[in-house]
Amino acid sequence: MEFRKTAMNWSYLLTSTEGRISRKPFWIALAFLSVIELAAHLALGERWSSIVSLLIAYPEFALFAKRGHDRNVPTWVAGMFIVGATVLNLLVLLDLSGPMENPNTLFYVLAIPVGIVGLILLVDFGFRRSTVGPNQYGPDPLAASR
């Protein structure tokens, strides 16, 4: 088997909201983006970490949208989660959240529901099986291996 056929298409994974992806590329790409965010936080601090998070918000959206499509979940669900996370990052960046050691009420009012939705999506998209067969978003990405 050729390498090109087995390699992931990173451009598609991180920029397109069309189609479906299975759990494996979802986890690999999510781990990659998470390492970037963690490294930025550890090396650069909260404010720069928020900038990096804002820069990778669209790739995260594209990833969650395609994985949601595989679970037959509409794109807007991923969009609402990413919008919430983006607002949180903007609060930190604009210093409207208070210090991270003691964030203000506004931060918690947004962070708690965004965190809950994020955890639900992570469990649903990351651990549950895809919709078997084609759906409105495209063919089953695992159809060839079944």
Short mmCIF file of C-alpha atoms in Angstrom, two decimals:
data_model
loop_
_atom_site.label_atom_id
_atom_site.label_comp_id
_atom_site.label_asym_id
_atom_site.label_seq_id
_atom_site.Cartn_x
_atom_site.Cartn_y
_atom_site.Cartn_z
CA MET A 1 0.00 0.00 0.00
CA GLU A 2 1.31 3.45 -0.87
CA PHE A 3 2.04 5.97 1.86
CA ARG A 4 -0.14 8.60 0.15
CA LYS A 5 -3.19 6.41 0.53
CA THR A 6 -2.64 5.86 4.24
CA ALA A 7 -1.50 9.36 5.23
CA MET A 8 -4.04 11.76 6.67
CA ASN A 9 -4.99 14.80 4.64
CA TRP A 10 -4.17 17.53 7.19
CA SER A 11 -5.41 20.32 4.96
CA TYR A 12 -8.82 18.66 4.67
CA LEU A 13 -8.93 17.83 8.39
CA LEU A 14 -8.14 21.36 9.57
CA THR A 15 -9.79 23.56 6.95
CA SER A 16 -12.86 21.86 5.47
CA THR A 17 -16.22 21.48 7.17
CA GLU A 18 -17.52 19.16 4.44
CA GLY A 19 -17.88 15.42 4.78
CA ARG A 20 -17.24 12.99 7.60
CA ILE A 21 -14.25 11.66 9.53
CA SER A 22 -13.92 8.65 11.79
CA ARG A 23 -12.66 8.67 15.38
CA LYS A 24 -9.00 7.95 14.61
CA PRO A 25 -8.24 11.08 12.53
CA PHE A 26 -10.41 13.10 14.94
CA TRP A 27 -8.30 12.04 17.93
CA ILE A 28 -4.99 12.47 16.12
CA ALA A 29 -5.82 15.98 14.88
CA LEU A 30 -7.36 16.98 18.23
CA ALA A 31 -4.23 15.79 20.05
CA PHE A 32 -2.08 17.81 17.64
CA LEU A 33 -4.12 20.99 18.23
CA SER A 34 -4.20 20.38 21.99
CA VAL A 35 -0.40 20.05 22.13
CA ILE A 36 -0.08 23.37 20.29
CA GLU A 37 -2.42 25.05 22.79
CA LEU A 38 -0.70 23.49 25.81
CA ALA A 39 2.77 24.41 24.54
CA ALA A 40 1.62 28.00 23.94
CA HIS A 41 0.18 28.19 27.44
CA LEU A 42 3.29 26.79 29.12
CA ALA A 43 5.78 28.77 27.04
CA LEU A 44 3.96 32.05 26.50
CA GLY A 45 1.41 32.52 29.28
CA GLU A 46 -2.33 33.14 29.37
CA ARG A 47 -2.63 36.09 27.02
CA TRP A 48 -0.52 34.62 24.19
CA SER A 49 -2.14 31.25 24.76
CA SER A 50 -5.50 32.91 24.13
CA ILE A 51 -4.18 34.35 20.86
CA VAL A 52 -3.00 30.90 19.77
CA SER A 53 -6.38 29.44 20.75
CA LEU A 54 -8.13 32.07 18.65
CA LEU A 55 -5.88 31.24 15.70
CA ILE A 56 -6.73 27.55 15.85
CA ALA A 57 -10.45 28.02 16.55
CA TYR A 58 -11.37 27.46 12.90
CA PRO A 59 -9.31 24.25 12.55
CA GLU A 60 -11.00 22.99 15.73
CA PHE A 61 -14.39 23.92 14.30
CA ALA A 62 -13.64 22.11 11.02
CA LEU A 63 -12.55 19.02 12.94
CA PHE A 64 -15.58 18.98 15.26
CA ALA A 65 -17.98 19.71 12.40
CA LYS A 66 -16.76 16.74 10.32
CA ARG A 67 -16.77 14.39 13.29
CA GLY A 68 -20.25 15.62 14.16
CA HIS A 69 -21.33 14.88 10.60
CA ASP A 70 -20.13 11.31 11.09
CA ARG A 71 -22.40 11.12 14.14
CA ASN A 72 -25.22 12.76 12.10
CA VAL A 73 -25.04 15.93 14.22
CA PRO A 74 -25.58 19.28 12.42
CA THR A 75 -22.69 21.70 11.91
CA TRP A 76 -24.23 24.39 14.13
CA VAL A 77 -23.69 22.24 17.24
CA ALA A 78 -19.92 22.35 16.76
CA GLY A 79 -20.21 26.01 15.81
CA MET A 80 -21.95 26.96 19.05
CA PHE A 81 -19.28 25.22 21.12
CA ILE A 82 -16.44 26.93 19.24
CA VAL A 83 -18.18 30.33 19.52
CA GLY A 84 -18.44 29.84 23.30
CA ALA A 85 -14.78 28.85 23.58
CA THR A 86 -13.79 31.81 21.41
CA VAL A 87 -15.73 34.22 23.63
CA LEU A 88 -13.90 32.81 26.67
CA ASN A 89 -10.55 33.33 24.95
CA LEU A 90 -11.52 36.90 24.06
CA LEU A 91 -12.44 37.57 27.70
CA VAL A 92 -8.97 36.44 28.76
CA LEU A 93 -7.25 38.32 25.94
CA LEU A 94 -9.09 41.57 26.69
CA ASP A 95 -8.53 41.11 30.44
CA LEU A 96 -12.28 40.98 31.11
CA SER A 97 -12.15 37.67 32.98
CA GLY A 98 -10.03 38.75 35.90
CA PRO A 99 -6.85 36.90 36.80
CA MET A 100 -6.97 33.17 36.08
CA GLU A 101 -6.08 32.49 39.72
CA ASN A 102 -9.40 34.13 40.66
CA PRO A 103 -11.64 34.65 37.59
CA ASN A 104 -14.72 36.83 37.85
CA THR A 105 -18.36 35.75 37.71
CA LEU A 106 -18.71 36.52 34.00
CA PHE A 107 -15.96 34.04 33.22
CA TYR A 108 -17.65 31.29 35.26
CA VAL A 109 -21.09 32.03 33.79
CA LEU A 110 -19.64 31.29 30.35
CA ALA A 111 -16.96 28.72 31.22
CA ILE A 112 -19.24 26.26 33.02
CA PRO A 113 -21.77 25.72 30.17
CA VAL A 114 -19.03 25.80 27.51
CA GLY A 115 -17.06 23.22 29.51
CA ILE A 116 -20.10 20.97 29.94
CA VAL A 117 -20.97 21.16 26.23
CA GLY A 118 -17.32 20.53 25.33
CA LEU A 119 -17.19 17.44 27.54
CA ILE A 120 -20.44 16.10 26.07
CA LEU A 121 -19.16 16.64 22.52
CA LEU A 122 -15.80 15.08 23.34
CA VAL A 123 -17.44 11.94 24.72
CA ASP A 124 -20.01 11.73 21.92
CA PHE A 125 -17.64 12.48 19.04
CA GLY A 126 -14.59 10.78 20.51
CA PHE A 127 -15.98 7.50 21.81
CA ARG A 128 -19.27 6.71 20.14
CA ARG A 129 -19.54 4.85 16.85
CA SER A 130 -20.31 6.68 13.68
CA THR A 131 -23.53 6.49 11.73
CA VAL A 132 -23.19 3.30 9.71
CA GLY A 133 -23.52 3.80 5.97
CA PRO A 134 -24.01 7.05 4.10
CA ASN A 135 -25.87 9.95 5.67
CA GLN A 136 -26.76 13.48 4.53
CA TYR A 137 -23.12 14.56 5.02
CA GLY A 138 -21.52 11.92 2.84
CA PRO A 139 -20.37 8.31 2.67
CA ASP A 140 -19.28 6.33 5.70
CA PRO A 141 -15.53 6.92 6.16
CA LEU A 142 -15.14 3.35 7.43
CA ALA A 143 -17.21 1.70 4.69
CA ALA A 144 -14.11 0.30 2.94
CA SER A 145 -12.90 -1.38 6.14
CA ARG A 146 -16.26 -2.93 7.04
#
